[in-house]
GROMACS .gro file of C-alpha atoms in nm:
model
  229
    1MET     CA    1   3.409  -3.477  -3.128
    2GLN     CA    2   3.386  -3.601  -3.474
    3PRO     CA    3   3.025  -3.677  -3.482
    4ARG     CA    4   2.956  -3.309  -3.301
    5ARG     CA    5   3.158  -3.152  -3.585
    6GLN     CA    6   2.979  -3.337  -3.848
    7GLU     CA    7   2.637  -3.182  -3.670
    8VAL     CA    8   2.755  -2.891  -3.706
    9GLN     CA    9   2.858  -2.909  -4.092
   10LEU     CA   10   2.561  -3.069  -4.148
   11LEU     CA   11   2.370  -2.782  -4.007
   12GLN     CA   12   2.550  -2.514  -4.154
   13LEU     CA   13   2.489  -2.671  -4.501
   14ALA     CA   14   2.132  -2.697  -4.429
   15ALA     CA   15   2.090  -2.325  -4.364
   16GLU     CA   16   2.298  -2.260  -4.658
   17ALA     CA   17   2.088  -2.486  -4.890
   18GLU     CA   18   1.774  -2.325  -4.744
   19GLY     CA   19   1.909  -1.970  -4.779
   20GLU     CA   20   2.006  -2.075  -5.147
   21GLU     CA   21   1.622  -2.195  -5.191
   22GLU     CA   22   1.525  -1.859  -5.008
   23GLU     CA   23   1.726  -1.661  -5.240
   24GLY     CA   24   1.645  -1.892  -5.562
   25GLN     CA   25   1.248  -1.828  -5.453
   26ALA     CA   26   1.290  -1.484  -5.408
   27HIS     CA   27   1.466  -1.451  -5.733
   28ALA     CA   28   1.111  -1.633  -5.852
   29ARG     CA   29   0.920  -1.400  -5.669
   30GLY     CA   30   1.167  -1.108  -5.824
   31ALA     CA   31   1.100  -1.245  -6.217
   32ARG     CA   32   0.747  -1.344  -6.148
   33ARG     CA   33   0.697  -0.943  -6.068
   34ARG     CA   34   0.906  -0.834  -6.311
   35ARG     CA   35   0.675  -1.031  -6.570
   36GLN     CA   36   0.388  -0.879  -6.414
   37ARG     CA   37   0.519  -0.536  -6.442
   38GLN     CA   38   0.617  -0.572  -6.813
   39GLN     CA   39   0.236  -0.727  -6.894
   40VAL     CA   40   0.089  -0.440  -6.701
   41ARG     CA   41   0.273  -0.172  -6.838
   42ARG     CA   42   0.215  -0.381  -7.217
   43GLY     CA   43  -0.168  -0.366  -7.115
   44LEU     CA   44  -0.159   0.010  -7.042
   45LEU     CA   45   0.034   0.076  -7.344
   46HIS     CA   46  -0.211  -0.137  -7.537
   47LEU     CA   47  -0.530   0.062  -7.358
   48GLU     CA   48  -0.353   0.395  -7.397
   49GLY     CA   49  -0.330   0.280  -7.784
   50GLN     CA   50  -0.709   0.212  -7.823
   51ALA     CA   51  -0.790   0.527  -7.609
   52GLU     CA   52  -0.579   0.739  -7.914
   53GLU     CA   53  -0.766   0.544  -8.173
   54GLU     CA   54  -1.102   0.591  -8.020
   55GLU     CA   55  -0.994   0.973  -7.990
   56GLU     CA   56  -0.890   1.006  -8.371
   57GLU     CA   57  -1.230   0.813  -8.483
   58VAL     CA   58  -1.406   1.049  -8.285
   59SER     CA   59  -1.243   1.355  -8.363
   60GLU     CA   60  -1.174   1.272  -8.772
   61GLU     CA   61  -1.540   1.107  -8.807
   62GLY     CA   62  -1.732   1.305  -9.058
   63GLY     CA   63  -2.021   1.270  -9.320
   64GLU     CA   64  -2.351   1.280  -9.254
   65GLY     CA   65  -2.374   1.095  -8.884
   66GLY     CA   66  -2.089   1.324  -8.776
   67VAL     CA   67  -2.002   1.227  -8.434
   68THR     CA   68  -2.292   1.119  -8.318
   69ASP     CA   69  -2.233   0.749  -8.526
   70ALA     CA   70  -1.906   0.690  -8.314
   71LEU     CA   71  -2.041   0.760  -7.967
   72LEU     CA   72  -2.286   0.570  -8.063
   73ARG     CA   73  -2.019   0.266  -8.105
   74HIS     CA   74  -1.884   0.369  -7.789
   75ASN     CA   75  -2.262   0.298  -7.640
   76ALA     CA   76  -2.297   0.004  -7.792
   77SER     CA   77  -1.978  -0.117  -7.586
   78PHE     CA   78  -2.121   0.082  -7.260
   79ALA     CA   79  -2.426  -0.114  -7.293
   80GLY     CA   80  -2.246  -0.434  -7.319
   81ASP     CA   81  -2.113  -0.413  -6.986
   82PHE     CA   82  -2.397  -0.212  -6.839
   83ASP     CA   83  -2.420  -0.253  -6.467
   84GLN     CA   84  -2.634   0.018  -6.300
   85ARG     CA   85  -2.985  -0.176  -6.328
   86HIS     CA   86  -2.996  -0.134  -5.892
   87LEU     CA   87  -2.992   0.243  -5.885
   88ASP     CA   88  -3.318   0.414  -5.781
   89VAL     CA   89  -3.510   0.692  -5.993
   90ALA     CA   90  -3.400   0.910  -5.682
   91PRO     CA   91  -3.099   1.035  -5.596
   92SER     CA   92  -2.949   0.904  -5.292
   93LEU     CA   93  -2.765   1.184  -5.148
   94HIS     CA   94  -3.047   1.391  -5.167
   95LEU     CA   95  -2.864   1.652  -5.370
   96ALA     CA   96  -2.945   1.868  -5.702
   97VAL     CA   97  -2.640   2.062  -5.851
   98VAL     CA   98  -2.703   2.316  -6.081
   99ALA     CA   99  -2.388   2.426  -6.323
  100CYS     CA  100  -2.267   2.593  -6.606
  101MET     CA  101  -2.239   2.362  -6.939
  102ASP     CA  102  -1.913   2.457  -7.028
  103SER     CA  103  -1.732   2.133  -7.120
  104ARG     CA  104  -1.440   2.184  -6.904
  105LEU     CA  105  -1.651   2.167  -6.580
  106ASP     CA  106  -1.690   1.760  -6.484
  107VAL     CA  107  -1.960   1.785  -6.214
  108PHE     CA  108  -1.922   1.404  -6.103
  109ALA     CA  109  -1.511   1.452  -6.097
  110VAL     CA  110  -1.523   1.778  -5.935
  111LEU     CA  111  -1.744   1.692  -5.666
  112GLY     CA  112  -1.669   1.295  -5.650
  113LEU     CA  113  -1.987   1.231  -5.701
  114ASN     CA  114  -2.108   0.880  -5.875
  115ASN     CA  115  -2.437   0.829  -6.063
  116GLY     CA  116  -2.767   0.739  -5.912
  117GLU     CA  117  -2.623   0.997  -5.607
  118ALA     CA  118  -2.757   1.333  -5.743
  119HIS     CA  119  -2.948   1.520  -6.002
  120VAL     CA  120  -2.712   1.719  -6.217
  121LEU     CA  121  -2.895   2.029  -6.416
  122ARG     CA  122  -2.677   2.243  -6.638
  123ASN     CA  123  -2.739   2.563  -6.885
  124ALA     CA  124  -2.570   2.832  -7.005
  125GLY     CA  125  -2.419   3.020  -6.707
  126GLY     CA  126  -2.519   2.804  -6.438
  127VAL     CA  127  -2.799   3.058  -6.383
  128ILE     CA  128  -3.139   3.017  -6.243
  129THR     CA  129  -3.429   3.046  -6.510
  130ASP     CA  130  -3.762   2.960  -6.479
  131ASP     CA  131  -3.694   2.620  -6.628
  132MET     CA  132  -3.429   2.575  -6.386
  133VAL     CA  133  -3.648   2.628  -6.091
  134ARG     CA  134  -3.915   2.402  -6.298
  135SER     CA  135  -3.687   2.139  -6.274
  136LEU     CA  136  -3.579   2.163  -5.931
  137SER     CA  137  -3.889   2.189  -5.794
  138ILE     CA  138  -3.991   1.815  -5.916
  139SER     CA  139  -3.640   1.714  -5.788
  140GLN     CA  140  -3.743   1.800  -5.447
  141ARG     CA  141  -4.113   1.803  -5.442
  142ARG     CA  142  -4.146   1.448  -5.621
  143LEU     CA  143  -3.784   1.299  -5.600
  144GLY     CA  144  -3.695   1.384  -5.235
  145THR     CA  145  -3.380   1.627  -5.276
  146ARG     CA  146  -3.330   1.868  -5.019
  147GLU     CA  147  -2.993   2.028  -5.076
  148ILE     CA  148  -2.862   2.235  -5.416
  149ILE     CA  149  -2.533   2.330  -5.496
  150LEU     CA  150  -2.474   2.627  -5.749
  151ILE     CA  151  -2.121   2.622  -5.960
  152HIS     CA  152  -2.040   2.870  -6.141
  153HIS     CA  153  -1.670   2.882  -6.326
  154THR     CA  154  -1.391   3.139  -6.412
  155ASP     CA  155  -1.338   3.233  -6.765
  156CYS     CA  156  -1.731   3.197  -6.814
  157GLY     CA  157  -1.874   3.254  -7.192
  158MET     CA  158  -2.153   3.448  -7.066
  159GLN     CA  159  -1.949   3.709  -6.951
  160LYS     CA  160  -1.851   3.757  -7.307
  161VAL     CA  161  -2.199   3.826  -7.459
  162THR     CA  162  -2.437   4.093  -7.359
  163ASP     CA  163  -2.816   4.061  -7.346
  164ASP     CA  164  -2.891   4.312  -7.576
  165GLY     CA  165  -2.627   4.224  -7.846
  166PHE     CA  166  -2.714   3.844  -7.869
  167ARG     CA  167  -3.082   3.925  -7.876
  168GLU     CA  168  -3.024   4.126  -8.163
  169GLU     CA  169  -2.819   3.865  -8.336
  170LEU     CA  170  -3.058   3.652  -8.261
  171ARG     CA  171  -3.310   3.885  -8.415
  172GLU     CA  172  -3.088   3.943  -8.750
  173ALA     CA  173  -3.041   3.580  -8.820
  174THR     CA  174  -3.408   3.455  -8.758
  175GLY     CA  175  -3.585   3.822  -8.815
  176MET     CA  176  -3.792   3.720  -8.452
  177ALA     CA  177  -3.650   3.865  -8.139
  178PRO     CA  178  -3.621   3.563  -7.881
  179SER     CA  179  -3.853   3.518  -7.579
  180PHE     CA  180  -3.638   3.400  -7.319
  181ALA     CA  181  -3.367   3.576  -7.136
  182ILE     CA  182  -3.021   3.593  -7.240
  183GLU     CA  183  -2.916   3.620  -6.874
  184SER     CA  184  -2.537   3.738  -6.951
  185PHE     CA  185  -2.340   3.870  -6.650
  186THR     CA  186  -1.981   4.055  -6.592
  187ASP     CA  187  -1.937   3.987  -6.218
  188VAL     CA  188  -1.962   3.574  -6.160
  189ASP     CA  189  -1.976   3.629  -5.772
  190ALA     CA  190  -2.272   3.872  -5.779
  191ASN     CA  191  -2.465   3.633  -6.060
  192VAL     CA  192  -2.441   3.302  -5.821
  193ARG     CA  193  -2.561   3.540  -5.536
  194GLN     CA  194  -2.841   3.668  -5.772
  195SER     CA  195  -2.904   3.263  -5.857
  196ILE     CA  196  -2.936   3.200  -5.450
  197GLU     CA  197  -3.188   3.496  -5.410
  198ARG     CA  198  -3.351   3.347  -5.673
  199LEU     CA  199  -3.417   3.024  -5.551
  200ARG     CA  200  -3.466   3.133  -5.139
  201THR     CA  201  -3.726   3.356  -5.247
  202SER     CA  202  -3.906   3.113  -5.486
  203PRO     CA  203  -4.249   2.996  -5.331
  204PHE     CA  204  -4.163   2.649  -5.564
  205ILE     CA  205  -3.880   2.560  -5.377
  206PRO     CA  206  -4.014   2.409  -5.045
  207HIS     CA  207  -3.670   2.298  -4.903
  208ARG     CA  208  -3.414   2.645  -4.911
  209ASP     CA  209  -3.212   2.565  -4.566
  210HIS     CA  210  -2.950   2.417  -4.736
  211ILE     CA  211  -2.862   2.639  -5.069
  212ARG     CA  212  -2.472   2.715  -5.128
  213GLY     CA  213  -2.291   2.875  -5.437
  214PHE     CA  214  -1.938   2.835  -5.593
  215VAL     CA  215  -1.692   2.934  -5.839
  216TYR     CA  216  -1.515   2.653  -6.028
  217ASP     CA  217  -1.140   2.752  -6.132
  218VAL     CA  218  -1.095   2.649  -6.472
  219ASP     CA  219  -0.722   2.667  -6.415
  220THR     CA  220  -0.710   2.500  -6.119
  221GLY     CA  221  -0.984   2.289  -6.028
  222GLU     CA  222  -1.065   2.430  -5.706
  223LEU     CA  223  -1.386   2.483  -5.561
  224ARG     CA  224  -1.449   2.849  -5.424
  225GLU     CA  225  -1.779   2.945  -5.197
  226VAL     CA  226  -1.979   3.251  -5.235
  227GLU     CA  227  -2.078   3.403  -4.937
  228PRO     CA  228  -2.461   3.474  -4.998
  229ALA     CA  229  -2.610   3.848  -4.998
   0.00000   0.00000   0.00000
């Protein structure tokens, strides 16, 4: 029986040693994970600090170049890591988006788009003007787009001016009346419908079966579809 007891004791000691080894390994893994998390946190803090410095650099940039000189420095960094040479001139989703120029509306983020997937055309109000029809006709006839999405938004600046008032403001400032239409509006949904109708009736837009309009809520980030007239 003595050898048997010794064998059992040895097995117990081996199990305890293995357990201690596993515990030590787990402790080591935990320590490594803690160090990695600390490194990540330090890295994030460093990046945040860089971002804040860059924002301050852009916002405080003065002199003759204005913010443009600071932005050109950012471009130099962008070009150094450029990896988009593979993109084709034609949008891969065969999509054109017409949107307001409002700086709160990030079309790529709102729709989850990547570079090379869509044409994004913008103007004050996101309205369909003669020049927008020109761009869309080229987009469809030469570069293969088939669908059009229109995006207006809440709290639009074009709802806060009038055609006559702004035209007069320009005339007083320059001595000339503008030849272009101001295209202000009061009802954003009605203006989306008008833009859809202008596209659907334009002889220069060959693909008119997939045209949809939306209003982007600047307070929630949501898109609300507007049914056409």
